[in-house]
Coordinates of C-alpha atoms in Angstrom, one line a residue:
X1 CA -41.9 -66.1 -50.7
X2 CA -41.9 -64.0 -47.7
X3 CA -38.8 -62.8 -45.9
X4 CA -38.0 -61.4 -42.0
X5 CA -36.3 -58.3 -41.8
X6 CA -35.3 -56.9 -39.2
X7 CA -34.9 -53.3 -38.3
X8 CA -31.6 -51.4 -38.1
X9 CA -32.0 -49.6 -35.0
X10 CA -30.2 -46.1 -33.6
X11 CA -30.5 -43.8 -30.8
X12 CA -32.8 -41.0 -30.7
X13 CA -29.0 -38.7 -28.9
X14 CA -27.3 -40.2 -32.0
X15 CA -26.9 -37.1 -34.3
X16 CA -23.2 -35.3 -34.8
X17 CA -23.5 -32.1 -36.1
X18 CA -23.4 -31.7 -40.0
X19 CA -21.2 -29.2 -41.6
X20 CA -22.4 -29.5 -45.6
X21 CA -25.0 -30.4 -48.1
X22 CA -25.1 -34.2 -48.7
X23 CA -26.1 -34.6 -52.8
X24 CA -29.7 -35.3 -52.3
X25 CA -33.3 -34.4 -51.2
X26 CA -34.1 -34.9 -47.7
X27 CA -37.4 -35.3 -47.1
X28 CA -39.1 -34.1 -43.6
X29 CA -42.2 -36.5 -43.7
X30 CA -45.5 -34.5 -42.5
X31 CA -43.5 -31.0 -41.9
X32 CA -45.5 -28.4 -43.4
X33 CA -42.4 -25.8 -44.0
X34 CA -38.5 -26.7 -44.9
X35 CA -36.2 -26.3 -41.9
X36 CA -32.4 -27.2 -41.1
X37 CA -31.0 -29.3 -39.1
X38 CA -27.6 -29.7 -38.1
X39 CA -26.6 -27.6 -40.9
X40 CA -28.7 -29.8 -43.3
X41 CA -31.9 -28.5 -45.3
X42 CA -35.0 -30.8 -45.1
X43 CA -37.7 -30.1 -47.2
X44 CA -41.6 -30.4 -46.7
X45 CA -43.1 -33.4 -48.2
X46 CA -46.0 -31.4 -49.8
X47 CA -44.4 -31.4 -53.1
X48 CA -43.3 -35.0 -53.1
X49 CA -46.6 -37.0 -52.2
X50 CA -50.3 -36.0 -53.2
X51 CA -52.3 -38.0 -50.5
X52 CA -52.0 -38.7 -46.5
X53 CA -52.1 -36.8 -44.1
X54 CA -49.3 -34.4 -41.7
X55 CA -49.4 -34.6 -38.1
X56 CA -47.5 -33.4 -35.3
X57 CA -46.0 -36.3 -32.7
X58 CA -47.5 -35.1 -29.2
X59 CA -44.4 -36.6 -27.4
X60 CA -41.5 -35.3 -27.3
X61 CA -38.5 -36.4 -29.6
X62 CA -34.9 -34.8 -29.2
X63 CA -34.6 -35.0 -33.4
X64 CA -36.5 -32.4 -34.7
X65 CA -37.3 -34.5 -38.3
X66 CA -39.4 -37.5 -36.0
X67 CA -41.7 -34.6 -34.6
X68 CA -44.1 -35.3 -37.4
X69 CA -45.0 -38.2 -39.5
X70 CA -47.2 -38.4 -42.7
X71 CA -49.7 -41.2 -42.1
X72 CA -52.0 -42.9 -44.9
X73 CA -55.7 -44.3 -44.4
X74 CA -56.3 -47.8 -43.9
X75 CA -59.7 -48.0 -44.3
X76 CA -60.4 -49.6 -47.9
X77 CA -56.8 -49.2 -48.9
X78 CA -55.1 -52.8 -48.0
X79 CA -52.6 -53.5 -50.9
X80 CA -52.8 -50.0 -52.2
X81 CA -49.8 -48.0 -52.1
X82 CA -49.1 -44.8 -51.5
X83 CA -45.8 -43.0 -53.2
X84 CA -43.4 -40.0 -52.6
X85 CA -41.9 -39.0 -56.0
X86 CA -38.7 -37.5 -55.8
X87 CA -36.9 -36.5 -58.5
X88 CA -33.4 -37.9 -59.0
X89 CA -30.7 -38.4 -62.0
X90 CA -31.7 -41.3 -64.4
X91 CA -29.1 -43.8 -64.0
X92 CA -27.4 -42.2 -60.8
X93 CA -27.4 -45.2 -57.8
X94 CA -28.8 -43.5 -54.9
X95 CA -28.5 -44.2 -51.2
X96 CA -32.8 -44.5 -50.1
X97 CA -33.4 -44.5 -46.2
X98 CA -36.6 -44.5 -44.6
X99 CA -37.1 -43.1 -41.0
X100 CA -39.9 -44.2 -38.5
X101 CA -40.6 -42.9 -35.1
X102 CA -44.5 -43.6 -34.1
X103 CA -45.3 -41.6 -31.0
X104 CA -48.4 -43.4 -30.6
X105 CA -50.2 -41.1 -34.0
X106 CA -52.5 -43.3 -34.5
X107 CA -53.5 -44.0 -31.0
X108 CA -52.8 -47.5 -30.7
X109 CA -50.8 -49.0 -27.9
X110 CA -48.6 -50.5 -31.0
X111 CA -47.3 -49.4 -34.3
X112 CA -48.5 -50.6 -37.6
X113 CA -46.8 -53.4 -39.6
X114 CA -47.0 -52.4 -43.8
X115 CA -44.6 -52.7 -46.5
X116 CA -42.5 -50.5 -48.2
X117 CA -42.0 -50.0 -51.8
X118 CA -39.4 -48.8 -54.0
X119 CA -40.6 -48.5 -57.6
X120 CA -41.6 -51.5 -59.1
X121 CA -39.8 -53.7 -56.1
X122 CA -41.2 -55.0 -53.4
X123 CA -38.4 -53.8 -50.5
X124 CA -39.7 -54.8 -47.5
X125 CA -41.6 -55.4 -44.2
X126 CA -41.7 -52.3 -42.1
X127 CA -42.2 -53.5 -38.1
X128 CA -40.9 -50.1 -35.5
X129 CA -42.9 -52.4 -32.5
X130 CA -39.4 -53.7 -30.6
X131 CA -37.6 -50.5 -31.6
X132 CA -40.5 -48.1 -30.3
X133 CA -40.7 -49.6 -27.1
X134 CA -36.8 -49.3 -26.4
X135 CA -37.7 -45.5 -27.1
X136 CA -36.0 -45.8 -30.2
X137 CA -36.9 -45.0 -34.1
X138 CA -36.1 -47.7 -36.9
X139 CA -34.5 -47.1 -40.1
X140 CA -34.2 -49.1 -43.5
X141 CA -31.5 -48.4 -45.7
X142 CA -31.1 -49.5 -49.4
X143 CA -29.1 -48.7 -52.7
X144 CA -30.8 -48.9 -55.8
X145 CA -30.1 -47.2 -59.3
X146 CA -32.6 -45.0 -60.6
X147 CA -34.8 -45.9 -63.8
X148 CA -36.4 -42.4 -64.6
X149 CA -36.4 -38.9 -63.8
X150 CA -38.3 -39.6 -60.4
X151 CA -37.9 -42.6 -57.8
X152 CA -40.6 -43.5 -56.0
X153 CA -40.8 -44.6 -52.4
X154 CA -44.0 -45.8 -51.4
X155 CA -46.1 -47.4 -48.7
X156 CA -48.8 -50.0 -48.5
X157 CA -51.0 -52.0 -45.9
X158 CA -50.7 -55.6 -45.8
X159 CA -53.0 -57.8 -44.1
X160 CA -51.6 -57.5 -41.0
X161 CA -51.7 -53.6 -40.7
X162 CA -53.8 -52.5 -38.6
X163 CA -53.7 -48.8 -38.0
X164 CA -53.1 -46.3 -40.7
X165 CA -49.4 -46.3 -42.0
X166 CA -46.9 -44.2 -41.3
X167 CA -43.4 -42.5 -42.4
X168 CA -41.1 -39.5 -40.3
X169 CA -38.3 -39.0 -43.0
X170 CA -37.0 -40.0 -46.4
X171 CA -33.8 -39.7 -47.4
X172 CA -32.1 -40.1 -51.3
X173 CA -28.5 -39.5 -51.2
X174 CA -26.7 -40.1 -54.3
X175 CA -23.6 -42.2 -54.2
X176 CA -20.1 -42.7 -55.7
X177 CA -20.1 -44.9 -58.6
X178 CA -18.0 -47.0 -57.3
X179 CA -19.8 -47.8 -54.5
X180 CA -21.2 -51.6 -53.7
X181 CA -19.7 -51.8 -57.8
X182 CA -19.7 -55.6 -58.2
X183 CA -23.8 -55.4 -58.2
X184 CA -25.5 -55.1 -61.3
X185 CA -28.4 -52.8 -60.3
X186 CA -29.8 -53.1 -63.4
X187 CA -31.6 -56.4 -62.0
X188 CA -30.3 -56.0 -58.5
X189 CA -30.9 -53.5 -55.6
X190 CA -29.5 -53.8 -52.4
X191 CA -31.0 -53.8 -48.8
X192 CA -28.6 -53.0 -45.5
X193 CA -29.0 -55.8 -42.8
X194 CA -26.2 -54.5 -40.7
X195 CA -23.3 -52.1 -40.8
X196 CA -21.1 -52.4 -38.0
X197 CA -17.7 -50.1 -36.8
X198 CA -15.7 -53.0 -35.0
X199 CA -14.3 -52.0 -31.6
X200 CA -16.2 -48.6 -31.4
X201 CA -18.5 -48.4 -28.3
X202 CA -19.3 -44.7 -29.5
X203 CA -21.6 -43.1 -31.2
X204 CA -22.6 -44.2 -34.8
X205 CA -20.0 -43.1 -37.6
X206 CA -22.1 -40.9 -40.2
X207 CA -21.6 -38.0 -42.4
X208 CA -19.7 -36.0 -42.4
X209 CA -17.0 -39.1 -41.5
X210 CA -18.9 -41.1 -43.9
X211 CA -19.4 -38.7 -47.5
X212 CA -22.6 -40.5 -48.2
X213 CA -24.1 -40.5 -44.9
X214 CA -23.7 -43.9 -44.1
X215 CA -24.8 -44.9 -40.5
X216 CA -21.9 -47.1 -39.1
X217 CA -22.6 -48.6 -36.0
X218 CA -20.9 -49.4 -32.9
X219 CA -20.1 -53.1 -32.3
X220 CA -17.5 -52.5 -29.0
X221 CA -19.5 -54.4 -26.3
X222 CA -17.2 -57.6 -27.6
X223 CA -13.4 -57.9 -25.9
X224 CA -10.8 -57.1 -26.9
X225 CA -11.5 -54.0 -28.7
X226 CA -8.9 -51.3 -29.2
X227 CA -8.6 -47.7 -30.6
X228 CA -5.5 -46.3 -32.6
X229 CA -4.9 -43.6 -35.2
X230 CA -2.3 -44.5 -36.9
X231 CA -4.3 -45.9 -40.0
X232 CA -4.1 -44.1 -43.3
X233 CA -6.6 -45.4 -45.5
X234 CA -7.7 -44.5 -49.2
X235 CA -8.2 -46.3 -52.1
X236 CA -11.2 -48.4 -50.9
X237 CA -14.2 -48.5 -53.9
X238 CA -16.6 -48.4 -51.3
X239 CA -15.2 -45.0 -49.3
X240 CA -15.4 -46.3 -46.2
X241 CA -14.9 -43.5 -43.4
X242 CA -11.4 -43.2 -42.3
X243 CA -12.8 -43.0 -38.6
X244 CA -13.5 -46.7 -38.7
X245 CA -10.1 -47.8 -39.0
X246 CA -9.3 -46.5 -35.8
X247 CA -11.2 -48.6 -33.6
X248 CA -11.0 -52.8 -34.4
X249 CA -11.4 -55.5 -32.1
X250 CA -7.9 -57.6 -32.4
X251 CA -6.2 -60.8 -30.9
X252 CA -2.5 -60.1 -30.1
X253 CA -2.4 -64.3 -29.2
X254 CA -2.2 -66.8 -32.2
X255 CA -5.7 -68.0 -31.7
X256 CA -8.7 -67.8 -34.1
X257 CA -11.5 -64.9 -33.5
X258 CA -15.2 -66.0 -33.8
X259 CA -18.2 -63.2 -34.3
X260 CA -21.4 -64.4 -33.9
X261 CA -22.6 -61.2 -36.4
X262 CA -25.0 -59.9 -37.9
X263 CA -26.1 -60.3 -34.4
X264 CA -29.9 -61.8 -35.1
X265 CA -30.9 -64.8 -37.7
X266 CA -31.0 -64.6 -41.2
X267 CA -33.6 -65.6 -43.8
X268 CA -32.5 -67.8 -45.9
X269 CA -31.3 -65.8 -49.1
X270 CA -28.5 -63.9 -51.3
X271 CA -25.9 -61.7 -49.2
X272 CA -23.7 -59.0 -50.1
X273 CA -20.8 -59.1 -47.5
X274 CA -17.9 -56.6 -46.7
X275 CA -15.3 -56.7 -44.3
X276 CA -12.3 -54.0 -44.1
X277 CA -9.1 -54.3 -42.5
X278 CA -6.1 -52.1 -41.8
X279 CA -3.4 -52.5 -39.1
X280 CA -0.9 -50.0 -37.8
X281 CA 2.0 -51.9 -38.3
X282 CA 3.5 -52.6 -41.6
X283 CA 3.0 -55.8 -43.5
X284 CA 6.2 -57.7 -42.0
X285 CA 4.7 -57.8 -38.9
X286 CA 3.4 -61.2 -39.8
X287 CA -0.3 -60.4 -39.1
X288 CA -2.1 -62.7 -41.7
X289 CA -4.9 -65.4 -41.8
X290 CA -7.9 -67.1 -43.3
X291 CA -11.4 -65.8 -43.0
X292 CA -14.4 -68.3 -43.2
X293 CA -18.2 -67.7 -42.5
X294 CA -20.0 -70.4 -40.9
X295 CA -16.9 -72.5 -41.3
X296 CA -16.8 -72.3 -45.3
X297 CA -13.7 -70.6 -46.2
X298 CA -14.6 -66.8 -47.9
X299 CA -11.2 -65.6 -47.7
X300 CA -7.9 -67.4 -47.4
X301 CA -4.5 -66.0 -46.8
X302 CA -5.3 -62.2 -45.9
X303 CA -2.0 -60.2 -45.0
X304 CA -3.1 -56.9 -43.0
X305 CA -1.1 -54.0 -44.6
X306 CA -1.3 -50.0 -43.2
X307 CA -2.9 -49.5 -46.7
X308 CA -6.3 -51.0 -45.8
X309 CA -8.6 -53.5 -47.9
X310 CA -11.8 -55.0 -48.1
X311 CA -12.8 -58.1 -49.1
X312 CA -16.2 -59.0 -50.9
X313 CA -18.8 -61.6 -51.9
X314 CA -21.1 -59.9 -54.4
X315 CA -23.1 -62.7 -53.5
X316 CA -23.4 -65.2 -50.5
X317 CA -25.9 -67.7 -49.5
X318 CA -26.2 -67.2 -45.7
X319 CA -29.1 -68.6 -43.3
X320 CA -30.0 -68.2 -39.2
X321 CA -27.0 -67.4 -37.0
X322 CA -23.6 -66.3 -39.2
X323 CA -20.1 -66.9 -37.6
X324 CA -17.4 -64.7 -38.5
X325 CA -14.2 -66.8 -38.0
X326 CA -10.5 -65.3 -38.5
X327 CA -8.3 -68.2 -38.2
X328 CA -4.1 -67.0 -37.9
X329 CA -2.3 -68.7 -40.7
X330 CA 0.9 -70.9 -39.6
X331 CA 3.9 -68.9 -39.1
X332 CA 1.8 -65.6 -38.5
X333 CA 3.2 -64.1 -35.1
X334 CA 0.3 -62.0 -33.9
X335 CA -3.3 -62.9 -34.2
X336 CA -6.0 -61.3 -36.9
X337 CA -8.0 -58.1 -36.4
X338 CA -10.8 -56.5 -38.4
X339 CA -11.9 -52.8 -38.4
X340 CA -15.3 -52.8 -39.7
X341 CA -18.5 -54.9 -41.8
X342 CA -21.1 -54.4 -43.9
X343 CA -23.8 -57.0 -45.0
X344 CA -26.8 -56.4 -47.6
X345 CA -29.4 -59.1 -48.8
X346 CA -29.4 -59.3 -52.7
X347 CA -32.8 -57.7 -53.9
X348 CA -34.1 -59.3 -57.3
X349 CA -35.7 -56.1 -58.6
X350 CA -39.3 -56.3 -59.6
X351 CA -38.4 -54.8 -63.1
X352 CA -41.4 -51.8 -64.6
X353 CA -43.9 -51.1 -66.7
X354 CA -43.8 -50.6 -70.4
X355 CA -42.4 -47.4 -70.8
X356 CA -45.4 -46.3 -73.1
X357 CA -48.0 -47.3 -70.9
X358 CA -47.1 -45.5 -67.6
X359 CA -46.8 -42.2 -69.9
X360 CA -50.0 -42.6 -71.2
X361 CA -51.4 -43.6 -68.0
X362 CA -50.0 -40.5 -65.9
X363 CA -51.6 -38.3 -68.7
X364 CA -54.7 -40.2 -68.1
X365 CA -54.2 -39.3 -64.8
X366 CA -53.8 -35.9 -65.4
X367 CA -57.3 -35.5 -67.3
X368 CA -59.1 -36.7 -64.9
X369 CA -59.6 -34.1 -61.9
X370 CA -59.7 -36.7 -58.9
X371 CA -58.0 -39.8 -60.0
X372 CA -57.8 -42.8 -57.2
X373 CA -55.7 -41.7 -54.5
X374 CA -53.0 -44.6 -55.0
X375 CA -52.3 -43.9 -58.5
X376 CA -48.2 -43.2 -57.6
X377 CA -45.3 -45.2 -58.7
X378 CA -45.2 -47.9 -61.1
X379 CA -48.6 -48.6 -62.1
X380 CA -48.5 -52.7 -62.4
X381 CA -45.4 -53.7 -59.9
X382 CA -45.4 -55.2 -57.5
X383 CA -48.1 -57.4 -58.5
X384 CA -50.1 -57.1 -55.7
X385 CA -49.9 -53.4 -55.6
X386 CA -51.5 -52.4 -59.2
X387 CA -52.6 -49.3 -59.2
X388 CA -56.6 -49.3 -58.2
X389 CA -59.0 -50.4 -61.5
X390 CA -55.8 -51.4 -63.3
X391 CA -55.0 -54.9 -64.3
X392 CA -51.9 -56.0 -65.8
X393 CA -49.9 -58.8 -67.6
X394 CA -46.5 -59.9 -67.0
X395 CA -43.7 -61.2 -69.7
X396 CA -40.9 -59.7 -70.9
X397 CA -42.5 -56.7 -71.0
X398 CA -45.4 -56.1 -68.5
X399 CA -48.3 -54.2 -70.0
X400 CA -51.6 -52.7 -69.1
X401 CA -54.6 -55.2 -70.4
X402 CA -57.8 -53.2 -68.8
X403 CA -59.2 -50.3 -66.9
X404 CA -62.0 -50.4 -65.0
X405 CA -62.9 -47.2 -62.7
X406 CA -66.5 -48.1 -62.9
X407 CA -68.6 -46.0 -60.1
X408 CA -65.3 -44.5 -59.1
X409 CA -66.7 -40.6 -58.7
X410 CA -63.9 -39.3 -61.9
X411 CA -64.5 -36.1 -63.2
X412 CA -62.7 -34.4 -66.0
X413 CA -61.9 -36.0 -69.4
X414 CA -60.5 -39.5 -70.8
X415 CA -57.0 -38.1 -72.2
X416 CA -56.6 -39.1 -76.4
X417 CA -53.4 -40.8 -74.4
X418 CA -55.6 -43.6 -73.3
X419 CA -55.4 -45.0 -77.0
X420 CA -51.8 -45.5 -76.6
X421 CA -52.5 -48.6 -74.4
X422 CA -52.5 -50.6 -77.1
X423 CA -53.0 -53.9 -75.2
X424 CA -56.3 -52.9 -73.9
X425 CA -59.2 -55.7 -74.0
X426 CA -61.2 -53.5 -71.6
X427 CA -62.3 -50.2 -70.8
X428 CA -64.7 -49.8 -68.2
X429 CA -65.2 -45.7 -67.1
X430 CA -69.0 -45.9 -66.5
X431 CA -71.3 -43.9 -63.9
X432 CA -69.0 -41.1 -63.4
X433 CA -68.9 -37.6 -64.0
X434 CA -66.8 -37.4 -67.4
X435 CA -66.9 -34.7 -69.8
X436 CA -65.5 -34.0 -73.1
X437 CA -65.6 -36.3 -76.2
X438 CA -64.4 -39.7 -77.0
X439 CA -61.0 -40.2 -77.9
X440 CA -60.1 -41.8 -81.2
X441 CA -59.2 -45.3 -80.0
X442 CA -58.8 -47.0 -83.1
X443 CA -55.2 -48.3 -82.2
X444 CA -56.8 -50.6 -79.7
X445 CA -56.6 -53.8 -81.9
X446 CA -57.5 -56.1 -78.5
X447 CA -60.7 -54.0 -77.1
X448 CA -63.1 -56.1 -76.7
X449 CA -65.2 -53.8 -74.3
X450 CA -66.3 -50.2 -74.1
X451 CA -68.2 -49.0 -71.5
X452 CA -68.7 -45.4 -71.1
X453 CA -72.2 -45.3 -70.4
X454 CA -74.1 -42.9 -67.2
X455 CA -71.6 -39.9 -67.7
X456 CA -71.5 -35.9 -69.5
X457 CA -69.4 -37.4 -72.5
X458 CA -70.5 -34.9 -75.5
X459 CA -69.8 -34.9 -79.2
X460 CA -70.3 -37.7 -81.8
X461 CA -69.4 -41.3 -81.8
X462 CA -66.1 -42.2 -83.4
X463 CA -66.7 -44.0 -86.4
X464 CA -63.3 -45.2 -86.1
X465 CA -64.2 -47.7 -83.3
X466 CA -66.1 -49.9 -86.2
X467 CA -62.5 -50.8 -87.4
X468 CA -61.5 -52.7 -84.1
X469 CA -62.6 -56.0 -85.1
X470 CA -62.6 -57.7 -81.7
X471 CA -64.5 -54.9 -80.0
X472 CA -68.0 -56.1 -79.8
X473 CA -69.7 -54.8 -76.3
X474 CA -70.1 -50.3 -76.7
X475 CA -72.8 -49.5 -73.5
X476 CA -73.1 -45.5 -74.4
X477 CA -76.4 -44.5 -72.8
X478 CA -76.9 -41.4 -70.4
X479 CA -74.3 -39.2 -72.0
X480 CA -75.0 -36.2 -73.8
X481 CA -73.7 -37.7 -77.3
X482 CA -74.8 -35.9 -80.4
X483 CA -74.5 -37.0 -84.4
X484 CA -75.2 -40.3 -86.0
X485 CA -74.7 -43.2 -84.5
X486 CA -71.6 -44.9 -87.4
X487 CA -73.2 -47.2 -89.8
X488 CA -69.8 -49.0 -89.0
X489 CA -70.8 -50.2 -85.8
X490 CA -75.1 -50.8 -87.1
X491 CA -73.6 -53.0 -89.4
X492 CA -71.9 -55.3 -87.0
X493 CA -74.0 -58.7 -86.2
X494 CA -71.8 -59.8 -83.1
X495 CA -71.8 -56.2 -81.8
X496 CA -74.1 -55.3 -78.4
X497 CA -74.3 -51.7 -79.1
X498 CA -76.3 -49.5 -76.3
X499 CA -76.6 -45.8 -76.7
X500 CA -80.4 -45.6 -75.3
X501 CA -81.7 -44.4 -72.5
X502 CA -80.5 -40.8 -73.1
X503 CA -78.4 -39.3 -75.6
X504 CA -81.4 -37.3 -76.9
X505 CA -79.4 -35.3 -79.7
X506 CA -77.8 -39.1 -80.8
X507 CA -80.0 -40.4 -84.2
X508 CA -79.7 -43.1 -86.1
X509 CA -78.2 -43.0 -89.7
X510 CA -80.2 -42.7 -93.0
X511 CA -81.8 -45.9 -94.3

């Protein structure tokens, strides 16, 4: 199922000044040294990515973190993705924001459409065309728990990119417990459509109004708006910024208030919604009504206090055009208000990896001195991302089923860790440049196929592979093998067993 989002847009002039450190890593995409902005450390990206390249924007940019971008090569790389690893707290829920300004890097008259990836979920479609032609960069916004000791972002042509991909910033913030609480992000993640400061025709509200850096935006081109600071609000789960209780847009007539918002269509799909509300006045001054959303009631019988609230659907089925409607109930004697919104579509998270299979893969990784390029993040989700020569099966828990990096230019060794992918049926690792011995893979009760053949493997043949009774294809030739060849493996009639041409110190047992 495919879904349009669209981009959350700011202005380039929108950034206040920044007086602390948020509780996060903020990631300068393509910036070669760490700097600070606005009183706020950014970090290279060299330590959080191993492929891509940095480049300098040669337009000028009046934020200092879109002046360079990391890009990512197309060529021979559709549905390969391409991950920043940033280490977080396991089970914190962290704030993830992406940051795109293109400045034309790639030379094309129009930016590149790809997707973006968070772990083993699928976030979404990454289009900066409308907002790079208004001048403008686009941002994506999420919250999603972390899993591990790293989170990875990551990046990936579709088939519709066509230029190499690209990123400015990442951002991981981590948040208040509390925050967005009714969602179980254990299966869910969340994805920010629209976060709007009712009545403010301003700048956007962020940190440090908002603790977690939030970006509220103004929604004040509506009348009537109005400004007041009389509001006192704290309490709220979801820490909304003080500063956007003092702008709301208000009827002082008993009439009903329609918002067409968010302001463009929605796909059809799950919403998290959030609307706050404070008033100046105390709670006798009769200011009370019902709120419904495309004419289905959501929240009947709301009484404004000075306190503040919010009220919630964890989850809402919305689709196209969404009407906010605040309808004054009888005997109320001033109409409804509302100070601020925030709507997220409900993110089915794609799930991981068996837990034992990406450690064994990473030290795979590890062993061999050039691995494939795209061999970041979870190593089987999303589907259509598996990591390159890796092919998966799904179920309750999704495991790696065979590896095939045949012709791939490896060098270095196959780990002992690769026999700790115990669902293997296949192992294909010929005509590279390999080294080393060959691991014990006796634990690999499903390999079925063994090809090692046309590299520098040295050392004898395990006898140990003659106990894997489904294993019955072993292509060994052109190494540099030495020993007997196991009677184990002679003695098998199904078995194709090739250790010739080469292999000159290799003989065949007594008879």
């Amino acid at each position: 199922m495919s879904f349009f989002y669209f981009s959350l847009l700011f202005s380039l002039f929108f950034f206040p000044c920044l007086s602390q450190s948020l509780r996060g890593v903020l990631i300068d995409c393509g910036a070669v040294v760490d700097s600070v902005v606005n009183e706020q450390k950014w970090l290279s990206d060299t330590g959080f990515v191993s492929a891509g390249t940095p480049k300098n924007l040669t337009v000028d940019v009046l934020d200092y973190t879109l002046s360079t971008v990391r890009t990512f090569p197309l060529q021979n790389n559709v549905f390969k993705k391409f991950c920043y690893e940033v280490p977080v707290y396991r089970g914190g829920k962290y704030l993830v924001r992406t940051t795109y300004f293109y400045g034309g890097v790639n030379e094309n008259l129009n930016p590149p459409v790809f997707d973006q990836i968070v772990d083993g979920t699928f976030w979404s479609p990454v289009n900066t065309t409308e907002d790079y032609w208004h001048g403008m960069s686009s941002y994506y916004e999420g919250i999603f728990k972390a899993v591990g000791k790293t989170m990875s972002v990551c990046l990936a042509a579709n088939s519709f990119t066509d230029s190499d991909p690209f990123i400015s910033a990442l951002e991981l913030v981590l948040v208040s417990d509390s925050l967005y609480n009714s969602t179980d992000f254990n299966i869910y993640g969340l994805t920010l459509i629209t976060r709007s400061s009712f009545g403010n025709n301003g700048s956007i509200i962020r940190y440090p109004d908002d603790e977690f850096d939030r970006y509220w935006g103004p929604y004040g081109q509506h009348s009537p708006a109005e400004s007041f600071s009389h509001v006192s609000v704290s309490g709220i789960w979801n820490h909304p910024p003080a500063k956007v209780f003092q702008t709301r847009l208000a009827l002082h007539k008993l009439e009903a208030m329609e918002l067409l918002w968010p302001p463009a269509p929605l796909p059809n799909a799950t919403y998290y919604i959030a609307l706050y509300f404070a008033d100046d006045q105390d709670s006798f001054s009769g200011r009370a009504f019902n709120i419904s959303i495309n004419d289905i009631v959501f929240y009947p019988n709301l009484n404004v206090t000075s306190a503040g609230m919010v009220v919630f659907a964890s989850q809402w089925l919305l689709s196209g055009i969404t009407k906010i409607t605040l309808t004054p109930l009888f005997g109320s004697n001033i109409g409804p208000l509302i100070n601020a919104g925030e709507v997220f579509e409900v993110l089915p998270l794609g799930g991981k990896t068996h837990t034992r299979d990406v450690i064994a893969l990473e030290k795979l990784k590890e062993s061999f001195k050039n691995p494939p390029a795209d061999w970041n993040g979870d190593p089987c989700l999303p589907p259509q991302y598996q990591w390159t020569g890796v092919t998966c099966v799904g179920g309750p828990r999704i495991r790696v089923t065979s590896l095939n990096l045949t012709s791939m230019g490896l060098s270095g060794s196959i780990s002992p860790s690769i026999a700790r992918l115990t669902a293997l049926s296949g192992i294909w690792l010929a005509n590279n440049n390999l080294t080393g011995s060959i691991p014990d893979l006796s634990s690999l009760s499903f390999l079925e196929t063994l090809h090692l053949e046309d590299n520098q493997l040295s050392g004898e043949i395990p006898p140990s592979l003659g106990n894997i009774k489904s294993l019955n294809e072993i292509f060994l030739q052109n190494n540099n093998l030495s020993g007997q060849i196991p009677s184990s493996l002679l003695g098998k009639s199904t078995m194709n067993l090739r250790t010739t041409p080469g292999n000159p110190l290799l003989s065949q047992p007594p008879k």
